[in-house]
Coordinates of C-alpha atoms and ligand atoms in Angstrom, one line a residue:
M1 CA -9.7 6.7 -1.9
F2 CA -10.1 9.0 1.1
D3 CA -6.3 9.0 1.7
F4 CA -6.4 12.6 2.7
L5 CA -9.1 12.3 5.4
S6 CA -7.5 9.0 6.5
Q7 CA -4.2 10.8 7.2
K8 CA -5.9 13.6 9.1
F9 CA -8.3 11.5 11.1
S10 CA -5.8 8.9 12.3
S11 CA -3.7 11.5 13.9
L12 CA -6.7 13.0 15.7
F13 CA -7.2 10.0 17.9
S14 CA -3.6 9.2 18.7
R15 CA -3.6 11.8 21.5
F16 CA -5.8 9.5 23.5
D17 CA -3.4 6.5 23.1
N18 CA -2.1 6.9 26.6
G19 CA -5.6 6.3 28.0
E20 CA -6.4 10.0 28.6
K21 CA -10.1 10.4 29.6
L22 CA -12.5 12.3 27.5
T23 CA -13.2 15.7 28.9
E24 CA -15.2 18.6 27.6
S25 CA -12.1 20.4 26.6
N26 CA -10.2 17.6 24.9
V27 CA -13.3 16.5 23.0
A28 CA -13.9 20.1 21.9
Q29 CA -10.3 20.3 20.7
T30 CA -10.7 17.1 18.8
L31 CA -13.9 18.2 17.3
D32 CA -12.2 21.4 16.1
Q33 CA -9.5 19.4 14.4
L34 CA -12.2 17.1 12.9
K35 CA -13.9 20.2 11.5
Q36 CA -10.7 21.5 10.1
A37 CA -9.9 18.2 8.4
L38 CA -13.3 18.0 6.8
L39 CA -13.2 21.6 5.6
E40 CA -9.8 21.0 4.1
A41 CA -11.3 18.0 2.3
D42 CA -13.7 20.4 0.7
V43 CA -16.8 19.4 2.5
P44 CA -19.2 22.4 2.6
Y45 CA -19.4 24.3 5.9
R46 CA -23.0 23.4 6.7
V47 CA -22.3 19.7 6.2
V48 CA -19.2 19.9 8.4
D49 CA -21.1 21.8 11.1
S50 CA -23.9 19.3 11.1
F51 CA -21.4 16.4 11.3
T52 CA -19.5 17.8 14.2
Q53 CA -22.6 18.9 16.0
S54 CA -24.0 15.4 15.8
V55 CA -20.7 13.8 17.0
K56 CA -20.7 16.2 19.9
E57 CA -24.3 15.4 20.9
D58 CA -23.5 11.7 20.9
V59 CA -20.3 12.1 22.9
L60 CA -22.0 14.2 25.6
G61 CA -25.2 12.2 25.5
T62 CA -23.9 8.6 25.7
K63 CA -22.2 7.0 28.6
A64 CA -18.7 5.7 28.1
I65 CA -18.8 2.1 27.2
A66 CA -16.9 0.2 29.8
S67 CA -15.2 -2.2 27.4
L68 CA -13.9 0.6 25.2
K69 CA -11.0 2.9 25.9
P70 CA -11.9 6.6 25.6
A71 CA -10.3 6.9 22.2
E72 CA -12.1 3.9 21.0
H73 CA -15.4 5.2 22.3
L74 CA -14.9 8.5 20.5
M75 CA -13.7 6.8 17.3
K76 CA -16.8 4.5 17.4
I77 CA -19.1 7.5 17.5
V78 CA -17.2 9.2 14.6
Q79 CA -17.3 6.0 12.7
D80 CA -21.0 5.6 13.1
K81 CA -21.5 9.2 12.0
I82 CA -19.3 8.8 8.9
I83 CA -21.4 5.8 7.9
M84 CA -24.6 7.7 8.5
F85 CA -23.3 10.7 6.5
L86 CA -22.1 8.5 3.6
G87 CA -25.5 6.8 3.3
G88 CA -26.1 4.3 6.1
E89 CA -25.4 0.6 5.9
G90 CA -25.5 0.9 2.1
V91 CA -27.4 -1.9 0.6
V92 CA -26.1 -3.0 -2.8
A93 CA -29.1 -3.5 -5.0
P94 CA -28.1 -5.7 -8.0
F95 CA -29.3 -4.4 -11.4
P96 CA -32.4 -6.2 -12.8
S97 CA -31.7 -8.8 -15.4
S98 CA -33.0 -6.6 -18.2
M99 CA -32.8 -2.9 -18.2
V100 CA -32.2 0.4 -20.0
L101 CA -29.7 2.6 -18.3
M102 CA -28.6 6.1 -19.2
V103 CA -25.6 8.0 -17.8
M104 CA -25.5 11.8 -17.6
G105 CA -22.9 14.3 -16.4
L106 CA -20.6 17.1 -17.5
Q107 CA -18.0 16.6 -20.2
G108 CA -14.9 15.1 -18.8
S109 CA -16.6 13.7 -15.7
G110 CA -15.9 10.2 -16.9
K111 CA -19.3 9.2 -18.5
T112 CA -18.0 7.2 -21.4
T113 CA -15.3 5.4 -19.4
T114 CA -17.9 4.6 -16.7
L115 CA -20.3 3.2 -19.3
G116 CA -17.6 0.9 -20.5
K117 CA -16.9 -0.1 -16.8
L118 CA -20.6 -0.8 -16.2
A119 CA -20.9 -3.0 -19.4
Y120 CA -17.8 -4.9 -18.2
K121 CA -19.3 -5.4 -14.7
I122 CA -22.8 -6.5 -15.9
K123 CA -21.2 -8.9 -18.4
K124 CA -18.8 -10.4 -15.8
D125 CA -21.5 -10.7 -13.1
A126 CA -23.7 -12.6 -15.4
L127 CA -20.9 -14.9 -16.5
K128 CA -20.1 -15.6 -12.8
E129 CA -23.7 -17.0 -12.6
G130 CA -23.1 -19.0 -15.7
K131 CA -25.3 -16.7 -17.8
T132 CA -24.6 -14.7 -20.9
K133 CA -26.2 -11.3 -21.3
K134 CA -26.8 -9.5 -24.5
I135 CA -25.5 -6.0 -23.9
L136 CA -25.8 -3.1 -26.3
V137 CA -23.9 0.2 -25.8
A138 CA -24.6 3.3 -27.8
S139 CA -24.0 7.0 -27.6
V140 CA -25.8 10.2 -28.5
D141 CA -22.8 12.4 -27.6
F142 CA -22.5 14.3 -30.9
Y143 CA -20.8 17.3 -29.2
R144 CA -17.5 15.9 -28.0
P145 CA -15.4 14.8 -31.0
A146 CA -14.3 11.2 -30.7
A147 CA -16.7 10.4 -27.9
I148 CA -18.5 7.8 -30.0
D149 CA -15.2 6.3 -31.3
Q150 CA -14.0 6.0 -27.7
L151 CA -17.2 4.1 -26.8
E152 CA -16.7 1.8 -29.8
L153 CA -13.2 1.0 -28.6
L154 CA -14.4 0.3 -25.1
A155 CA -17.2 -1.9 -26.3
D156 CA -14.7 -3.9 -28.3
R157 CA -12.4 -4.2 -25.3
V158 CA -15.2 -5.4 -23.1
G159 CA -16.7 -7.7 -25.7
V160 CA -20.2 -6.2 -25.9
D161 CA -22.2 -4.9 -28.9
F162 CA -21.9 -1.3 -30.0
Y163 CA -24.3 0.6 -32.3
R164 CA -23.4 3.7 -34.3
T165 CA -26.5 5.7 -35.3
Q166 CA -27.0 7.0 -38.8
S167 CA -28.6 10.2 -37.5
K168 CA -26.6 12.8 -35.6
Q169 CA -29.7 14.4 -34.3
P170 CA -30.0 13.2 -30.7
L171 CA -33.7 12.4 -30.6
L172 CA -33.7 10.6 -34.0
A173 CA -30.6 8.8 -32.9
V174 CA -32.4 7.6 -29.7
K175 CA -35.2 6.3 -31.8
E176 CA -32.8 4.3 -33.9
I177 CA -31.1 2.9 -30.8
I178 CA -34.5 1.9 -29.3
S179 CA -35.5 0.0 -32.4
R180 CA -32.0 -1.7 -32.5
H181 CA -32.5 -2.7 -28.9
Q182 CA -35.9 -4.2 -29.5
Q183 CA -35.2 -5.8 -32.8
H184 CA -32.1 -7.7 -31.5
C185 CA -33.7 -8.5 -28.2
Y186 CA -30.9 -7.1 -26.0
D187 CA -31.2 -7.7 -22.3
V188 CA -29.3 -4.5 -21.4
L189 CA -29.0 -1.2 -23.2
L190 CA -26.5 1.4 -21.9
L191 CA -26.7 4.8 -23.3
D192 CA -24.1 7.5 -23.1
T193 CA -25.4 11.1 -23.4
A194 CA -23.7 14.4 -24.3
G195 CA -22.0 16.4 -21.7
R196 CA -21.0 20.1 -21.8
L197 CA -18.3 21.9 -20.0
H198 CA -20.9 23.6 -17.9
V199 CA -24.6 22.9 -17.2
D200 CA -26.6 24.7 -19.8
N201 CA -30.3 24.8 -20.6
N202 CA -30.0 23.3 -24.1
L203 CA -28.3 20.3 -22.6
L204 CA -30.9 19.8 -19.9
Q205 CA -33.8 20.2 -22.3
E206 CA -32.2 17.6 -24.6
L207 CA -31.8 15.2 -21.7
Q208 CA -35.4 15.7 -20.7
E209 CA -36.5 14.8 -24.2
I210 CA -34.2 11.8 -24.4
D211 CA -35.5 10.7 -21.0
A212 CA -39.1 10.9 -22.1
L213 CA -38.4 9.0 -25.3
L214 CA -36.2 6.3 -23.8
Q215 CA -37.9 5.9 -20.4
P216 CA -34.8 4.3 -18.9
N217 CA -35.0 2.1 -15.7
Y218 CA -31.9 3.8 -14.4
K219 CA -30.6 7.3 -14.8
I220 CA -27.2 7.7 -13.3
L221 CA -25.3 10.9 -12.7
V222 CA -21.6 10.6 -13.2
L223 CA -19.6 13.1 -11.1
D224 CA -15.9 13.8 -11.1
A225 CA -14.9 13.6 -7.4
M226 CA -12.0 15.9 -8.1
T227 CA -14.3 18.9 -8.6
G228 CA -15.3 19.1 -5.0
Q229 CA -18.1 21.4 -4.0
E230 CA -18.8 22.4 -7.5
S231 CA -20.1 18.9 -8.3
L232 CA -22.8 19.6 -5.7
S233 CA -24.4 22.3 -7.7
V234 CA -24.1 20.3 -10.9
A235 CA -25.9 17.4 -9.1
K236 CA -28.7 19.6 -7.9
V237 CA -29.4 21.0 -11.4
F238 CA -29.6 17.5 -12.8
E239 CA -31.8 16.4 -9.9
D240 CA -34.2 19.3 -10.4
T241 CA -34.5 18.9 -14.1
V242 CA -34.1 15.3 -15.2
G243 CA -33.8 13.4 -11.9
F244 CA -31.6 10.4 -11.3
K245 CA -31.4 7.2 -9.2
G246 CA -28.0 7.6 -7.8
A247 CA -24.5 8.7 -8.6
I248 CA -21.2 7.3 -9.6
L249 CA -18.2 9.2 -8.3
T250 CA -15.2 8.9 -10.6
K251 CA -11.5 9.5 -10.1
M252 CA -11.6 8.5 -6.5
D253 CA -8.1 7.1 -7.1
S254 CA -6.7 10.5 -7.9
D255 CA -5.6 13.0 -5.4
T256 CA -9.2 13.7 -4.4
R257 CA -9.9 14.7 -0.8
G258 CA -13.1 12.8 -0.5
G259 CA -15.3 15.8 0.3
S260 CA -17.6 15.3 -2.6
A261 CA -18.8 11.9 -1.3
F262 CA -19.8 13.5 2.1
A263 CA -21.4 16.5 0.5
F264 CA -23.2 14.7 -2.2
R265 CA -25.0 12.2 0.0
Y266 CA -25.9 14.7 2.7
V267 CA -27.3 17.4 0.3
L268 CA -28.8 15.3 -2.4
K269 CA -30.1 12.4 -0.2
K270 CA -29.3 10.0 -3.1
P271 CA -27.1 7.0 -2.9
I272 CA -23.6 6.8 -4.3
L273 CA -23.9 3.6 -6.2
F274 CA -20.4 3.0 -7.4
V275 CA -17.0 4.7 -7.3
G276 CA -14.5 4.8 -10.2
E277 CA -11.0 4.1 -9.0
G278 CA -8.9 4.1 -12.2
E279 CA -9.0 4.3 -16.0
N280 CA -9.4 0.6 -16.7
V281 CA -12.7 -1.2 -17.3
A282 CA -12.3 -3.2 -14.1
D283 CA -11.8 -0.2 -11.9
L284 CA -15.4 0.2 -10.7
S285 CA -16.5 -0.8 -7.2
F286 CA -19.7 -0.8 -5.2
F287 CA -19.7 2.0 -2.7
F288 CA -20.0 0.8 0.9
P289 CA -20.3 3.6 3.4
D290 CA -19.1 1.3 6.3
R291 CA -16.0 0.3 4.5
A292 CA -15.3 3.9 3.5
A293 CA -15.6 4.8 7.2
E294 CA -13.1 2.1 8.1
R295 CA -10.7 3.4 5.5
I296 CA -11.1 7.0 6.6
L297 CA -10.3 6.0 10.2
G298 CA -7.3 4.0 9.1
M299 CA -8.7 0.6 10.0
G300 CA -8.0 -0.8 6.6
D301 CA -10.4 -2.5 4.2
V302 CA -9.3 -6.0 3.9
R303 CA -12.8 -7.2 2.8
S304 CA -12.5 -5.1 -0.4
L305 CA -9.0 -6.4 -1.1
I306 CA -10.3 -10.0 -0.8
E307 CA -13.2 -9.2 -3.1
Q308 CA -10.8 -7.7 -5.6
A309 CA -8.6 -10.7 -5.5
E310 CA -11.7 -12.8 -6.2
E311 CA -12.7 -10.5 -9.1
K312 CA -9.3 -10.1 -10.7
I313 CA -7.7 -13.5 -10.1
A314 CA -9.3 -16.4 -11.7
L315 CA -10.4 -19.3 -9.5
N316 CA -8.1 -21.9 -11.0
E317 CA -5.1 -19.6 -10.4
R318 CA -6.0 -19.2 -6.8
E319 CA -6.6 -23.0 -6.4
K320 CA -3.2 -23.7 -8.1
A321 CA -1.5 -21.4 -5.7
E322 CA -3.2 -22.9 -2.6
E323 CA -2.3 -26.4 -3.8
A324 CA 1.4 -25.6 -4.2
F325 CA 1.4 -24.1 -0.7
K326 CA -0.3 -27.1 0.8
S327 CA 1.7 -29.8 -1.0
G328 CA 5.0 -28.2 0.0
S329 CA 6.1 -28.4 -3.7
F330 CA 6.4 -24.7 -3.8
S331 CA 8.8 -23.9 -6.7
L332 CA 10.2 -20.8 -8.3
Q333 CA 7.6 -21.1 -11.0
D334 CA 4.9 -20.9 -8.3
F335 CA 6.7 -18.0 -6.8
A336 CA 6.6 -16.2 -10.2
D337 CA 2.9 -17.1 -10.7
Q338 CA 2.1 -15.6 -7.3
M339 CA 3.9 -12.5 -8.1
A340 CA 2.0 -12.2 -11.3
M341 CA -1.2 -12.8 -9.4
M342 CA -0.4 -10.1 -6.9
S343 CA 0.4 -7.6 -9.5
K344 CA -3.1 -7.9 -10.9
L345 CA -4.3 -6.4 -7.6
G346 CA -2.1 -3.3 -8.1
S347 CA 1.3 -2.0 -7.0
L348 CA 2.6 -2.4 -3.5
S349 CA 1.6 1.1 -2.5
Q350 CA -1.9 0.5 -3.8
L351 CA -2.2 -2.8 -1.8
L352 CA -0.9 -1.1 1.4
K353 CA -3.8 1.3 1.3
Y354 CA -6.2 -1.5 2.2
M355 CA -4.2 -2.4 5.3
P356 CA -4.9 -1.0 8.7
G357 CA -3.0 2.3 8.9
G358 CA -3.1 2.5 5.1
G359 CA 0.6 1.9 4.9
M360 CA 1.2 5.3 6.4
N361 CA 4.0 3.9 8.6
V362 CA 5.8 2.5 5.6
S363 CA 8.1 5.1 4.0
P364 CA 7.8 5.8 0.3
D365 CA 11.5 4.8 0.0
V366 CA 10.8 1.3 1.4
I367 CA 7.8 0.9 -1.0
Q368 CA 9.9 2.0 -3.9
K369 CA 12.7 -0.4 -3.0
G370 CA 10.1 -3.2 -2.7
E371 CA 8.6 -2.4 -6.1
V372 CA 12.1 -2.4 -7.7
E373 CA 13.0 -5.7 -6.1
L374 CA 9.8 -7.3 -7.3
S375 CA 10.3 -6.2 -10.9
K376 CA 13.9 -7.5 -10.7
F377 CA 12.6 -10.9 -9.4
R378 CA 10.1 -11.1 -12.2
A379 CA 12.8 -10.5 -14.8
I380 CA 15.2 -13.0 -13.2
I381 CA 12.6 -15.8 -13.0
S382 CA 11.6 -15.2 -16.6
S383 CA 15.1 -15.5 -17.9
M384 CA 15.5 -19.0 -16.2
T385 CA 14.6 -22.2 -18.0
L386 CA 11.7 -24.2 -16.7
K387 CA 14.1 -26.8 -15.3
E388 CA 15.8 -24.2 -13.3
R389 CA 12.5 -22.8 -12.0
L390 CA 11.4 -26.2 -10.8
N391 CA 14.7 -27.1 -9.3
P392 CA 16.7 -24.0 -8.4
S393 CA 19.5 -26.0 -6.8
I394 CA 21.0 -26.6 -10.2
L395 CA 21.8 -22.9 -10.5
D396 CA 25.6 -23.0 -10.3
N397 CA 27.8 -20.0 -10.9
S398 CA 27.7 -20.1 -14.7
R399 CA 23.9 -20.6 -14.8
M400 CA 23.5 -17.7 -12.4
K401 CA 25.7 -15.5 -14.6
R402 CA 23.6 -16.3 -17.7
V403 CA 20.3 -15.7 -15.9
A404 CA 21.6 -12.3 -14.5
Q405 CA 22.7 -11.2 -18.0
G406 CA 19.4 -12.3 -19.5
A407 CA 17.5 -10.3 -16.9
G408 CA 19.7 -7.2 -17.1
V409 CA 20.7 -7.5 -13.4
V410 CA 23.9 -8.3 -11.5
Q411 CA 24.6 -11.8 -10.1
Q412 CA 24.0 -10.7 -6.5
D413 CA 20.4 -10.0 -7.4
V414 CA 20.0 -13.6 -8.5
A415 CA 21.5 -14.8 -5.3
M416 CA 19.2 -12.4 -3.4
L417 CA 16.1 -13.9 -5.1
L418 CA 17.2 -17.4 -4.3
K419 CA 17.7 -16.4 -0.6
R420 CA 14.2 -14.8 -0.5
F421 CA 12.8 -17.8 -2.2
E422 CA 14.4 -20.1 0.4
E423 CA 12.9 -17.9 3.2
A424 CA 9.5 -18.1 1.6
K425 CA 9.7 -21.9 1.4
Q426 CA 10.6 -22.2 5.1
Y427 CA 7.7 -20.0 5.9
V428 CA 5.3 -22.1 3.8
K429 CA 6.7 -25.2 5.6
L430 CA 6.0 -23.6 8.9
L431 CA 2.5 -22.7 7.9
N432 CA 1.8 -26.2 6.7
R433 CA 3.0 -27.6 10.0
F434 CA 0.6 -25.3 11.9
G435 CA -2.1 -26.2 9.5
S436 CA -1.7 -29.9 10.0
H437 CA -2.2 -29.7 13.8
Ligands
GDP501 P1 -16.7 12.0 -20.5 O1 -16.4 13.3 -21.3 O2 -17.6 12.3 -19.4 O3 -17.3 10.9 -21.4 O4 -15.4 11.6 -19.9 P2 -14.4 10.4 -20.3 O5 -15.0 9.1 -20.0 O6 -13.8 10.6 -21.6 O7 -13.3 10.6 -19.1 C1 -12.5 11.8 -19.0 C2 -11.1 11.4 -18.5 O8 -11.2 10.9 -17.2 C3 -10.4 10.3 -19.3 O9 -9.1 10.6 -19.5 C4 -10.6 9.1 -18.5 O10 -9.6 8.1 -18.7 C5 -10.5 9.7 -17.1 N1 -11.3 8.9 -16.1 C6 -12.6 8.5 -16.1 N2 -12.9 7.8 -14.9 C7 -11.7 7.8 -14.2 C8 -11.4 7.2 -12.9 O11 -12.2 6.6 -12.1 N3 -10.1 7.4 -12.5 C9 -9.2 8.1 -13.2 N4 -7.9 8.2 -12.7 N5 -9.5 8.6 -14.4 C10 -10.7 8.4 -14.9

């Protein structure tokens, strides 16, 4: 997310690293580069203009803060502006406990996938609070072949109820869905609607009729972030005809330049509620303008990483890992468990994106080598017996040979793993010693 802008922006401020003072001319140059970066990210010209104008006014209008270096001062102003342009502090309003929600958008924008993600999120959030929610998903997308089958599969994967209407006439189908919802006392109804390849009047009229009949609490526009400025005109048409509460930007994991997030918020004055960052049901996150700003400015986003760890790694797994660390009984089995735990968060390169600098200083070769090493380690540990994992010192030459063969690696790889493991153990010991003082 925002990798493109992050790369451009971080190089903008490095010229001030030597403590160079802010002058009218170097600020003007930096603002020009800022403008260029935003335009390249497909942010519309008027939004870029307003952004840089507003940064300029603040730079010229505020006194340098004594505790901040010039670069930090400028960066702070840019950071505040990015937050403002992306929607302010961004309050995450939880969904009400019972609701009807309808998603809208063009075909291919990611509506159906997003509906599955929302069902997953609502179900999981309720479970976290020890509650179970009755969730129904249904679709009136009779235009895209297989859209309804796709939703059925998703509902099955997430473990929520799915209803297939008898009628294929959208309004009659909505009536069926409403009575299903009421008869079975569902807490939540999520409705997928038809998209087209382009906005057309029939689609909009149909949506207006569905809206009037269903009276949803939430209408959410799903927008493909890859479409850039085009998505803005789509959003405007939906806003003028059907209206919506906020948007979900999908495909933020892809090679998107991030311009749509800037433009959407500024032009539509509606919040971006969530962003889709992958094809799996868990790949939906709340959108926080302040965290996005930190990522754009290469400050990393460790908070989101921690939250993801909490979401994706079960509590007992985390507790087990901490326990092994603390007790000093850190075994190869724990090592393997931790690797499996980390892989739930994503690949090394994905993890690096959350770190300050976004992993830009780490060359792709090094990342690639790390990924290969990790997958070898996984294979080696899985071809060991439990006894060997708990007590690796019994791994003599012949055992090492057997393990290497089983994992499809050479014996040196096994020796390398043992070396790394010993290093990790020493490190854990050291941490424990510090912890106990
Ligand atoms: P619909 O026509 O609007 O219902 O779109 P779909 O839900 O079928 O999505 C279209 C394509 O986009 C599918 O291949 C999805 O897997 C993919 N997709 C949806 N959301 C995301 C996302 O956040 N990231 C990525 N990489 N792909 C997505």
